[in-house]
Every structure is written in structure tokens, then in C-alpha cells.
Short mmCIF file of C-alpha atoms and ligand atoms in Angstrom, two decimals:
data_model
loop_
_atom_site.label_atom_id
_atom_site.label_comp_id
_atom_site.label_asym_id
_atom_site.label_seq_id
_atom_site.Cartn_x
_atom_site.Cartn_y
_atom_site.Cartn_z
CA MET A 1 0.01 0.27 0.06
CA LYS A 2 2.92 2.32 0.75
CA TRP A 3 4.61 1.84 -2.58
CA LYS A 4 0.76 2.31 -4.17
CA PHE A 5 0.72 5.77 -2.50
CA ALA A 6 4.27 6.81 -3.55
CA LEU A 7 3.78 5.84 -6.77
CA ALA A 8 0.26 7.40 -7.34
CA GLU A 9 2.29 10.67 -6.20
CA GLU A 10 3.22 12.94 -9.75
CA ARG A 11 6.54 14.13 -8.53
CA ASN A 12 9.92 14.10 -10.04
CA GLU A 13 11.89 14.04 -7.14
CA LYS A 14 10.89 10.40 -4.93
CA TYR A 15 12.99 8.76 -2.05
CA VAL A 16 13.08 5.22 -0.81
CA ILE A 17 14.74 4.19 2.84
CA CYS A 18 15.88 1.37 4.24
CA ASN A 19 15.14 1.14 8.27
CA ALA A 20 18.15 -0.27 9.72
CA ASP A 21 17.97 1.71 12.58
CA GLU A 22 17.46 -1.73 14.87
CA GLY A 23 16.88 -0.22 18.22
CA ASP A 24 15.33 -2.88 20.07
CA PRO A 25 18.16 -4.32 22.83
CA GLY A 26 18.80 -7.41 22.29
CA ALA A 27 17.37 -7.45 18.55
CA PHE A 28 20.06 -8.53 15.92
CA MET A 29 18.13 -9.78 12.82
CA ASP A 30 18.44 -6.87 10.58
CA ARG A 31 22.50 -6.89 11.74
CA SER A 32 22.75 -10.21 10.42
CA LYS A 33 21.30 -9.74 7.93
CA LEU A 34 23.35 -6.63 6.76
CA GLU A 35 26.38 -8.40 7.92
CA SER A 36 25.50 -12.01 6.19
CA ASP A 37 23.94 -10.41 2.39
CA PRO A 38 23.76 -6.71 1.98
CA HIS A 39 23.24 -7.54 -2.00
CA GLU A 40 19.76 -8.84 -0.91
CA VAL A 41 19.01 -5.23 0.91
CA LEU A 42 20.02 -3.29 -2.09
CA GLU A 43 18.49 -5.62 -4.43
CA GLY A 44 15.09 -4.79 -2.78
CA MET A 45 15.88 -1.65 -2.53
CA ALA A 46 16.27 -0.71 -6.07
CA ILE A 47 13.15 -3.09 -6.51
CA GLN A 48 11.23 -0.46 -4.25
CA ALA A 49 12.98 2.75 -5.95
CA PHE A 50 11.86 1.21 -9.41
CA ALA A 51 8.20 0.08 -8.34
CA THR A 52 8.05 3.84 -6.75
CA GLY A 53 9.57 5.89 -9.31
CA ALA A 54 12.48 7.01 -6.85
CA ASN A 55 16.38 7.91 -8.02
CA GLU A 56 17.41 8.23 -4.70
CA GLY A 57 17.49 6.48 -1.47
CA TYR A 58 19.02 6.33 2.31
CA ILE A 59 20.09 3.18 4.49
CA TYR A 60 19.42 4.69 7.74
CA CYS A 61 22.02 2.03 9.69
CA ARG A 62 22.92 2.54 13.78
CA ALA A 63 26.92 3.60 14.09
CA GLU A 64 27.07 0.44 16.15
CA TYR A 65 26.95 -1.90 13.31
CA PRO A 66 30.03 -0.77 12.36
CA LEU A 67 30.82 -4.06 10.61
CA ALA A 68 27.22 -3.96 8.74
CA ILE A 69 27.99 -0.34 7.61
CA ALA A 70 31.57 -1.73 6.16
CA ARG A 71 29.98 -4.19 4.19
CA LEU A 72 26.83 -2.45 2.94
CA LYS A 73 29.52 0.23 1.63
CA ILE A 74 31.87 -2.73 -0.53
CA ALA A 75 28.29 -3.94 -1.58
CA ILE A 76 27.12 -0.58 -2.91
CA THR A 77 30.58 0.11 -4.60
CA GLN A 78 30.22 -3.82 -6.16
CA ALA A 79 26.72 -3.32 -7.09
CA GLU A 80 27.77 0.42 -9.13
CA GLU A 81 30.76 -1.42 -10.72
CA ARG A 82 28.55 -3.72 -12.28
CA GLY A 83 25.60 -1.97 -13.03
CA PHE A 84 22.98 -2.63 -10.40
CA LEU A 85 22.91 0.54 -8.96
CA GLY A 86 23.90 4.08 -10.24
CA ASP A 87 23.16 5.69 -13.27
CA HIS A 88 21.17 3.62 -16.17
CA ILE A 89 21.02 0.41 -14.35
CA LEU A 90 21.43 -2.22 -16.83
CA GLY A 91 21.52 0.03 -19.49
CA THR A 92 17.97 1.23 -19.12
CA GLY A 93 16.73 4.82 -18.04
CA PHE A 94 16.35 3.95 -14.28
CA SER A 95 18.67 5.31 -12.29
CA LEU A 96 19.37 4.99 -8.25
CA LYS A 97 22.26 6.58 -6.02
CA LEU A 98 22.25 5.02 -2.56
CA HIS A 99 23.81 6.51 0.42
CA ILE A 100 24.04 5.22 4.32
CA LYS A 101 23.11 7.34 7.28
CA GLU A 102 24.58 6.34 9.97
CA GLY A 103 22.16 6.77 13.31
CA ALA A 104 23.80 7.75 16.71
CA GLY A 105 21.51 4.98 18.17
CA ALA A 106 18.38 6.86 19.42
CA PHE A 107 15.36 4.43 20.03
CA VAL A 108 13.28 6.89 18.59
CA CYS A 109 15.14 7.57 15.41
CA GLY A 110 13.69 4.22 14.06
CA GLU A 111 10.09 5.43 14.16
CA GLU A 112 9.61 6.47 10.65
CA THR A 113 8.81 10.59 10.94
CA ALA A 114 11.92 10.56 13.51
CA LEU A 115 14.48 8.90 11.17
CA MET A 116 13.48 11.41 8.25
CA ALA A 117 14.11 14.35 10.73
CA SER A 118 17.50 13.05 11.12
CA VAL A 119 18.38 12.26 7.69
CA GLU A 120 17.70 15.60 7.20
CA GLY A 121 19.92 16.87 10.00
CA GLU A 122 17.48 17.60 12.03
CA ARG A 123 16.66 16.47 15.72
CA GLY A 124 15.30 13.23 15.67
CA MET A 125 11.73 13.56 17.21
CA PRO A 126 8.58 12.33 15.45
CA ARG A 127 5.74 14.47 13.45
CA LEU A 128 1.96 14.32 13.03
CA ARG A 129 0.54 12.77 10.49
CA PRO A 130 -1.03 12.73 7.94
CA PRO A 131 0.81 14.00 6.00
CA PHE A 132 2.06 10.48 5.29
CA PRO A 133 5.67 9.81 3.99
CA ALA A 134 4.34 8.43 1.07
CA GLN A 135 2.87 11.66 0.09
CA SER A 136 5.45 14.43 1.96
CA GLY A 137 8.38 12.92 3.73
CA LEU A 138 12.17 13.39 3.39
CA PHE A 139 13.18 16.59 2.47
CA GLY A 140 9.13 17.08 1.63
CA LYS A 141 9.36 14.74 -1.08
CA PRO A 142 7.15 11.02 -1.49
CA THR A 143 9.29 8.71 0.45
CA THR A 144 8.76 4.80 0.87
CA ILE A 145 10.51 3.27 4.25
CA ASN A 146 10.73 0.09 4.58
CA ASN A 147 12.58 -2.48 6.97
CA VAL A 148 15.41 -4.42 6.03
CA GLU A 149 13.66 -7.67 6.98
CA THR A 150 10.79 -6.34 3.97
CA LEU A 151 13.16 -5.44 1.75
CA SER A 152 14.93 -8.60 1.79
CA SER A 153 12.05 -10.44 1.10
CA VAL A 154 11.24 -8.54 -1.92
CA PRO A 155 13.64 -9.94 -4.12
CA TRP A 156 12.11 -13.70 -3.22
CA ILE A 157 8.85 -12.67 -4.26
CA ILE A 158 9.47 -11.45 -7.62
CA ARG A 159 11.51 -14.14 -8.53
CA ASN A 160 9.24 -16.61 -7.05
CA GLY A 161 5.82 -14.72 -7.46
CA ALA A 162 3.31 -13.45 -5.04
CA VAL A 163 1.15 -16.43 -4.72
CA ALA A 164 4.63 -18.52 -3.92
CA TYR A 165 4.66 -16.15 -0.96
CA ASN A 166 1.13 -16.22 0.05
CA SER A 167 1.08 -19.84 0.61
CA ILE A 168 3.34 -19.48 3.75
CA GLY A 169 1.77 -17.98 6.73
CA THR A 170 -2.05 -17.31 7.96
CA GLU A 171 -4.78 -15.24 6.32
CA LYS A 172 -3.27 -12.38 6.92
CA SER A 173 0.25 -12.32 8.21
CA LYS A 174 1.71 -14.26 5.13
CA GLY A 175 5.27 -15.02 4.82
CA THR A 176 8.12 -15.89 7.51
CA LYS A 177 9.15 -13.79 10.15
CA VAL A 178 12.88 -13.82 11.80
CA PHE A 179 13.04 -13.84 15.57
CA ALA A 180 15.90 -13.27 17.94
CA LEU A 181 15.42 -16.15 20.36
CA ALA A 182 16.68 -15.49 23.91
CA GLY A 183 16.33 -15.38 27.91
CA LYS A 184 15.79 -18.92 29.19
CA ILE A 185 16.23 -20.78 26.12
CA LYS A 186 18.06 -23.59 25.38
CA ARG A 187 19.01 -23.25 21.72
CA GLY A 188 19.05 -19.43 21.53
CA GLY A 189 19.82 -17.49 18.44
CA LEU A 190 18.35 -16.16 14.98
CA VAL A 191 15.03 -18.24 13.94
CA GLU A 192 13.25 -17.88 10.77
CA VAL A 193 9.60 -18.97 10.89
CA PRO A 194 6.76 -19.58 9.08
CA MET A 195 3.89 -17.07 9.84
CA GLY A 196 1.27 -18.90 11.50
CA ILE A 197 3.41 -21.33 13.92
CA THR A 198 2.43 -21.26 17.50
CA ILE A 199 5.10 -19.74 19.90
CA ARG A 200 4.89 -23.01 21.98
CA GLU A 201 6.07 -24.63 19.08
CA VAL A 202 9.28 -22.09 18.30
CA VAL A 203 10.16 -21.68 22.34
CA GLU A 204 9.78 -25.54 22.96
CA GLU A 205 10.49 -27.46 19.68
CA ILE A 206 12.88 -24.98 18.11
CA GLY A 207 14.32 -23.26 21.20
CA GLY A 208 14.62 -26.89 23.12
CA GLY A 209 12.71 -24.84 25.85
CA THR A 210 14.36 -23.17 28.62
CA GLY A 211 17.08 -25.62 29.49
CA THR A 212 17.19 -24.43 33.15
CA ASN A 213 14.72 -27.74 34.70
CA ARG A 214 12.45 -24.78 35.00
CA ALA A 215 8.91 -23.81 33.20
CA VAL A 216 8.47 -21.05 30.61
CA LYS A 217 6.48 -18.79 32.54
CA ALA A 218 6.14 -16.47 30.21
CA VAL A 219 7.11 -15.06 26.76
CA GLN A 220 8.54 -11.44 26.11
CA MET A 221 7.51 -10.46 22.41
CA GLY A 222 7.81 -7.23 20.55
CA GLY A 223 10.83 -5.65 22.32
CA PRO A 224 10.26 -2.70 24.83
CA SER A 225 7.38 -1.93 23.21
CA GLY A 226 5.96 -5.19 23.32
CA GLY A 227 4.24 -7.60 26.25
CA CYS A 228 4.51 -10.48 28.60
CA ILE A 229 2.62 -13.55 27.06
CA PRO A 230 2.06 -15.97 29.75
CA GLU A 231 2.86 -19.39 29.38
CA SER A 232 -1.26 -20.73 29.56
CA LEU A 233 -1.23 -18.46 26.06
CA LEU A 234 1.91 -20.01 24.36
CA ASP A 235 -0.11 -21.72 22.02
CA THR A 236 -0.94 -18.49 20.20
CA ARG A 237 0.23 -18.44 16.55
CA ILE A 238 2.34 -16.19 15.21
CA ASP A 239 0.32 -13.72 13.53
CA TYR A 240 -0.15 -10.06 13.59
CA ASP A 241 -3.67 -9.59 14.82
CA GLU A 242 -3.47 -12.91 17.33
CA VAL A 243 -0.28 -11.70 18.69
CA ASN A 244 -1.73 -7.95 19.14
CA ARG A 245 -4.47 -9.54 20.96
CA THR A 246 -2.82 -10.81 23.79
CA GLY A 247 -1.44 -7.53 24.40
CA ALA A 248 2.28 -7.87 22.93
CA ILE A 249 3.20 -6.87 19.73
CA MET A 250 5.17 -8.72 16.81
CA GLY A 251 7.69 -5.80 16.37
CA SER A 252 10.97 -6.19 15.09
CA GLY A 253 10.98 -9.96 16.25
CA GLY A 254 12.26 -9.82 20.02
CA MET A 255 11.26 -13.24 21.68
CA ILE A 256 12.73 -13.48 25.62
CA VAL A 257 11.79 -16.53 27.23
CA LEU A 258 11.15 -15.90 30.88
CA ASP A 259 11.26 -18.76 33.54
CA GLU A 260 9.92 -18.83 36.85
CA THR A 261 13.21 -17.24 38.17
CA THR A 262 12.11 -14.04 36.43
CA CYS A 263 9.94 -11.10 38.63
CA MET A 264 7.49 -9.93 36.31
CA VAL A 265 7.38 -6.44 38.05
CA ASP A 266 10.74 -6.11 37.59
CA VAL A 267 10.60 -6.70 34.00
CA ALA A 268 8.30 -4.72 33.13
CA ARG A 269 10.37 -1.76 35.29
CA TYR A 270 13.16 -3.14 33.31
CA PHE A 271 11.66 -2.33 29.52
CA LEU A 272 10.13 0.78 31.03
CA ASP A 273 13.64 2.33 32.46
CA PHE A 274 14.52 1.71 28.69
CA THR A 275 11.11 3.90 26.98
CA GLN A 276 11.11 6.49 29.40
CA LEU A 277 14.97 7.23 28.56
CA GLU A 278 14.32 6.89 24.99
CA SER A 279 11.16 9.28 25.01
CA CYS A 280 12.15 12.42 22.67
CA GLY A 281 10.07 14.45 25.45
CA LYS A 282 8.03 15.89 22.54
CA CYS A 283 4.58 14.71 24.36
CA THR A 284 4.13 15.75 27.46
CA PHE A 285 2.13 12.30 28.88
CA CYS A 286 5.22 10.12 27.32
CA ARG A 287 8.07 12.45 28.54
CA ILE A 288 7.03 12.73 32.27
CA GLY A 289 4.09 9.73 32.49
CA THR A 290 6.48 7.28 31.91
CA ARG A 291 8.93 8.68 34.41
CA ARG A 292 5.93 8.40 36.80
CA MET A 293 5.11 4.99 36.21
CA LEU A 294 8.80 3.93 36.36
CA GLU A 295 8.83 5.60 39.84
CA VAL A 296 5.91 3.64 40.79
CA LEU A 297 7.33 0.54 39.59
CA SER A 298 10.86 0.99 41.22
CA ARG A 299 8.87 1.74 44.70
CA ILE A 300 7.19 -1.63 44.17
CA CYS A 301 10.03 -3.45 43.58
CA GLU A 302 11.88 -2.01 46.52
CA GLY A 303 8.84 -2.99 49.05
CA ARG A 304 7.54 0.89 49.18
CA GLY A 305 4.44 0.23 47.05
CA VAL A 306 1.21 0.90 48.40
CA PRO A 307 -2.65 -0.69 47.15
CA GLU A 308 -3.33 2.37 45.08
CA ASP A 309 -0.28 2.09 42.89
CA LEU A 310 -1.71 -0.26 41.03
CA GLN A 311 -4.73 1.93 39.49
CA THR A 312 -2.02 4.75 39.05
CA LEU A 313 -0.32 2.65 36.62
CA ASP A 314 -3.72 1.62 34.89
CA GLU A 315 -4.63 5.23 34.62
CA LEU A 316 -1.55 6.58 33.24
CA ALA A 317 -0.87 3.32 31.11
CA VAL A 318 -4.24 4.35 29.44
CA GLN A 319 -3.34 8.43 29.09
CA ILE A 320 0.31 7.89 27.76
CA LYS A 321 -1.61 5.05 25.02
CA ASP A 322 -3.93 7.68 24.18
CA THR A 323 -2.22 10.97 24.04
CA SER A 324 1.15 10.00 22.39
CA LEU A 325 2.25 11.45 18.76
CA CYS A 326 4.11 8.05 17.92
CA GLY A 327 4.57 4.71 18.66
CA LEU A 328 7.08 5.20 20.99
CA GLY A 329 4.65 6.28 23.62
CA GLN A 330 1.69 4.66 22.17
CA THR A 331 3.10 1.38 23.38
CA ALA A 332 5.29 2.05 26.11
CA PRO A 333 3.16 0.96 28.58
CA ASN A 334 2.75 -2.57 26.79
CA PRO A 335 4.96 -4.31 29.35
CA VAL A 336 3.18 -2.88 32.15
CA LEU A 337 -0.16 -3.46 30.98
CA THR A 338 0.55 -6.83 30.37
CA THR A 339 2.23 -7.92 33.51
CA LEU A 340 -0.72 -6.40 35.66
CA LYS A 341 -3.61 -8.45 33.04
CA TYR A 342 -1.40 -11.96 33.53
CA PHE A 343 0.67 -11.22 36.78
CA ARG A 344 -1.45 -9.07 38.84
CA GLU A 345 -1.12 -11.26 41.93
CA GLU A 346 2.79 -10.70 41.80
CA TYR A 347 2.50 -6.87 41.87
CA GLU A 348 -0.05 -7.83 45.04
CA GLU A 349 2.43 -9.87 46.56
CA HIS A 350 4.89 -7.23 46.27
CA ILE A 351 2.74 -4.61 47.76
CA ASN A 352 0.71 -6.52 50.31
CA ASP A 353 3.43 -8.98 51.50
CA LYS A 354 6.45 -7.32 50.68
CA LYS A 355 7.79 -10.37 48.47
CA CYS A 356 9.25 -11.17 45.41
CA ARG A 357 8.34 -14.53 44.56
CA ALA A 358 11.05 -14.84 41.84
CA GLY A 359 13.96 -13.64 44.06
CA LYS A 360 14.50 -11.02 42.05
CA CYS A 361 13.90 -7.68 43.49
CA SER A 362 16.71 -7.61 46.31
CA SER A 363 14.78 -5.61 49.10
CA LEU A 364 11.97 -7.95 49.28
CA CYS A 365 13.69 -11.66 49.29
CA ASP A 366 16.56 -13.73 51.27
CA TYR A 367 18.29 -16.52 49.87
CA VAL A 368 19.49 -19.43 51.80
CA ILE A 369 20.64 -23.04 50.98
CA ASP A 370 18.66 -25.55 52.38
CA GLY A 371 20.87 -28.31 54.05
CA ARG A 372 19.11 -31.34 53.31
CA ALA A 373 19.73 -30.86 49.66
CA CYS A 374 23.28 -29.27 49.37
CA THR A 375 25.77 -32.05 48.75
CA GLY A 376 28.59 -29.07 49.25
CA CYS A 377 30.12 -29.18 45.48
CA THR A 378 31.28 -25.82 46.00
CA VAL A 379 29.85 -24.61 42.73
CA CYS A 380 27.62 -21.66 44.46
CA ALA A 381 30.41 -20.58 46.24
CA ARG A 382 32.82 -20.29 43.39
CA LYS A 383 29.98 -18.50 41.29
CA CYS A 384 29.18 -16.36 44.06
CA PRO A 385 30.37 -12.64 42.44
CA VAL A 386 30.79 -11.05 46.22
CA GLY A 387 31.97 -14.24 48.39
CA ALA A 388 28.79 -14.30 50.50
CA ILE A 389 28.81 -18.39 50.25
CA SER A 390 31.00 -20.90 52.54
CA GLY A 391 31.33 -24.03 53.63
CA GLU A 392 33.32 -26.95 53.49
CA ARG A 393 33.46 -29.65 50.49
CA LYS A 394 31.21 -31.85 50.82
CA LYS A 395 29.26 -30.60 53.78
CA ALA A 396 26.20 -28.20 53.20
CA HIS A 397 26.82 -24.19 52.46
CA VAL A 398 25.59 -21.37 54.15
CA ILE A 399 24.90 -17.87 52.75
CA ASP A 400 25.96 -15.07 54.86
CA LEU A 401 23.13 -12.53 54.11
CA ASP A 402 25.04 -9.45 54.91
CA ILE A 403 27.18 -9.97 52.20
CA CYS A 404 24.66 -11.68 49.91
CA VAL A 405 23.39 -9.09 46.99
CA ARG A 406 20.50 -11.40 45.81
CA CYS A 407 21.91 -11.67 42.25
CA GLY A 408 20.39 -15.17 42.22
CA VAL A 409 23.90 -16.83 40.67
CA CYS A 410 23.90 -19.34 43.35
CA ARG A 411 20.12 -20.54 42.42
CA ASP A 412 20.97 -20.65 39.27
CA VAL A 413 24.20 -22.51 39.37
CA CYS A 414 23.04 -24.81 42.13
CA ASN A 415 22.50 -28.56 40.28
CA PHE A 416 20.35 -29.89 43.00
CA ASP A 417 17.65 -27.33 43.76
CA ALA A 418 19.44 -26.68 47.04
CA VAL A 419 19.07 -22.77 47.05
CA LYS A 420 15.71 -21.49 48.12
CA VAL A 421 14.00 -17.54 47.97
CA VAL A 422 12.21 -16.91 51.58
C1 LIG B 1 9.90 4.50 18.65
C2 LIG B 1 9.54 3.47 17.27
C3 LIG B 1 11.04 2.54 16.93
C4 LIG B 1 11.20 1.82 15.69
N1 LIG B 1 12.35 1.47 15.39
C5 LIG B 1 12.49 0.63 14.34
C6 LIG B 1 13.54 0.23 13.79
O1 LIG B 1 14.26 0.10 14.61
N2 LIG B 1 13.61 -0.56 12.81
C7 LIG B 1 12.45 -0.92 11.86
O2 LIG B 1 12.73 -1.14 11.13
N3 LIG B 1 11.35 -0.05 12.42
C8 LIG B 1 11.13 0.65 13.20
N4 LIG B 1 9.69 1.14 13.93
C9 LIG B 1 8.73 1.51 12.52
C10 LIG B 1 9.09 1.87 11.73
O3 LIG B 1 8.40 3.31 12.54
C11 LIG B 1 8.53 1.41 10.29
O4 LIG B 1 6.83 1.44 10.67
C12 LIG B 1 8.97 0.69 9.60
O5 LIG B 1 10.15 0.81 9.10
C13 LIG B 1 8.40 -0.05 8.78
O6 LIG B 1 8.69 -0.86 7.88
P1 LIG B 1 8.02 -2.25 7.20
O7 LIG B 1 6.44 -1.53 6.64
O8 LIG B 1 8.77 -2.57 6.20
O9 LIG B 1 7.73 -3.08 8.07
C14 LIG B 1 10.12 2.12 14.83
C15 LIG B 1 8.58 2.45 15.47
C16 LIG B 1 8.24 3.23 16.41
C17 LIG B 1 7.60 3.84 16.63
#
């Protein structure tokens, strides 16, 4: 649709942009593609430009990806030498000049209007739409912006046909999707799966489960703008609409597996810490509301939460979503909303019982070693980063709670399930 709108604009100058900002923490799908096969992305951009009538384009790639940038530069030069880019491509009347623009690593610059402002040399802040980029984008000209993954699938679609592409996936979500599988997972890394496969199949069959002998508690999908999907919903199919219905989003493809050692309040705090820091500050609720939400979450994690905090979080979340200009603010409350929806009892335990069942919130838990289960193997003592564990070999060990920083490493490394959270 974006390409169609851009083509319909009768203007001499048009642009194409490849969004390679990849701002989600932990995501590396685009980096991997750009480092391993930059030509596929360039070919996708050439088709994008040909289809929309553009003659100039930018690849907006974060500066933290020096290898990807170096390989893109080589690939552009090679393509120009062979007549696949530059003037009169393959002897035709079609020309395309591509530039690389390095981004300075601001999450909001992945948002398309902020990205274009950044390419123009302005401060990376989003603007109101309409006008949409396809009508008035970069330097006021019709512009199509697509992601690395989208562009790299274009040559395949042209070569094999739309029917072949549409034969993969679900009614509304076609083709394949790449995920960065991370967290408590036996086989982590990049996986490309057909749309329509369930989250459970990805986590259990492809990823091999948690690999920690502990059950999956939830899967966080969609990066900082996403949400936590509980184990009971893991049979949800990977489809844009079905994932949205859970309160999470597909996003760029982050999939973080969480087991019972993960505190869901802490997870919400972690992602909100990121989004409030990355808010560009243009919208008041995004700028100040996310900060207030973070303060409330921090208070709850530190054992200073009060029952009214949950209502405050609910109210702020709705207001931030409703009043923010761009996707950053509109989605920032998602990690909080989904954890409140599916794991509300954990919030209540933190507030009412001053307990963190997962053993993550250091003010609310103590670690002890069960003397009957401990074999004195010494692994925990050797791995403890602050030397809080003592004991003789083959005898039960003890944790000095005055030294312990509640990092949970002892519990993670214990092969006998002897470390308990109280
Ligand atoms: C705060 C924010 C950050 C974003 N970051 C990225 C990003 O890093 N990479 C990306 O491709 N799209 C990102 N997007 C989405 C883009 O704005 C845009 O929708 C996308 O590039 C369109 O690509 P597609 O049509 O090929 O999917 C972000 C959106 C928002 C609101």
C-alpha cells in the first residue's frame, strides 16, 4: 500500500529509505542480514525505487553496526561497478543513488518521521501524520520507508511470485518472520519461521525449552514496546492480529523466554526504564507519564508500594497510550499492562506481602541454602560474585545475608535445587 501511494504521487523527486536502525535491545536480525547478505537488501531497495519511481535512497543504519556499514559500503560499490546501482541501471533509463546515513543510537529514530528528521540533519523527533511519508516524506518528497527484513524478502517475491509467498503463513500474516530467541532458552539465536506457527512450537521445539529444568513462565515479545505473554497463551499463533490480541506486539521480532526465576514486576520496570529514557520528550504524557510510572514500579520493587499504585499505573498507561504522538509512547505501557493483566498477583504480593516470589527484587527476598539438599559441591561458592557463600567441600554451605546481593547466581548454578528464596 505504501508503495502504491508513493507511485501515485506525480513528482520528479522521490526517495526510498531502508530502516536499519534496529533499536530494540537484544535484537540483531537486521544486523545479521546486513552483515551476511547486504546485496539482497540493496536489490530489494532497487525494486522498491523502481516500483515507486524514486531515484535516490538512504540506508539508515545505527553507528553501533560498524561491520554492517563496512559491508554495505562494499556492496554498494560492487553493485555500482556492475551496473546494478547508479546511473542507467542495466542500460535502462532507471537510475538509483544510494547513501548510508549512520544513526547515533536513539530508539525513537527508528520511528519513520523521526528517522527522516534525523536524515535531514534535524533533531530526531516524530511529527504528526498526515501527511504520510508516501505523500510528503524526506525533504518534503514522497518517500517509502521499509525495514531490512521487508526489503530482503522482496527479491524472493519477485523471483518466485506473490502466490508462492502467500502460500506461507496465515490469512492476514503472510510469509516468514525472523525472531531473536533469547533469555531462558536452550538453543537461542536467530530463527526464521513461517507465520502461523505457535509461540510454543518456537520455544519448545526450535528453542528446546528453557534449558534450566524450570518451566516457561512467559514469553516477552516485541521488545520494549511489546508485552509478556503467559505460558497459558503459548499456543497463540504467530500472526500480527493474534499476537496483538494478547496485548503484546510482533514488533521487530524480539522473543525473550522467561522462567519462574523472572520477576514480572521487575521485567515491566526494566522495559519502562528503557522507554522513558528513550522518550524524545515531545509529548507530555510520554515524557513525564513514563517517568511517573517508572517511579511507581521502582517503589513497588523496593518494597515501598501501596495498594493505590496499581490504579495509578492503569490510569497512567491509558493516558500515555491515548495522548502520545508516535508509537514509542503509544506502546511504552505495554509491558506494564500485560504484566498487570496476567501477573497481577505478583504486583499484589510485592505491595501487600512485601515478597518477590521470583527472588529478583533484592529488598524483598533472602536466599538460603537447604542443608538437606546441598551436597557441598562448592559450585555456588565459586560462582558467587561477592564471596557470600562459605562451607567445606561435601558439607552443606551457608549464605551470609549481610554480604549477599541477591543476584540469584547461586540458584542458577545449583544442580541440586538447594538454593531457596524466602
Ligand atoms: C519508537 C519506534 C521505534 C522504531 N524502531 C524501528 C527500528 O529500529 N527498525 C524498523 O525497521 N522499524 C522501526 N520502527 C517502525 C518504523 O517506524 C516503520 O514502521 C518501519 O520501518 C516500516 O517498515 P515495514 O513497513 O517494512 O515493516 C519503529 C517505530 C517506533 C514507533
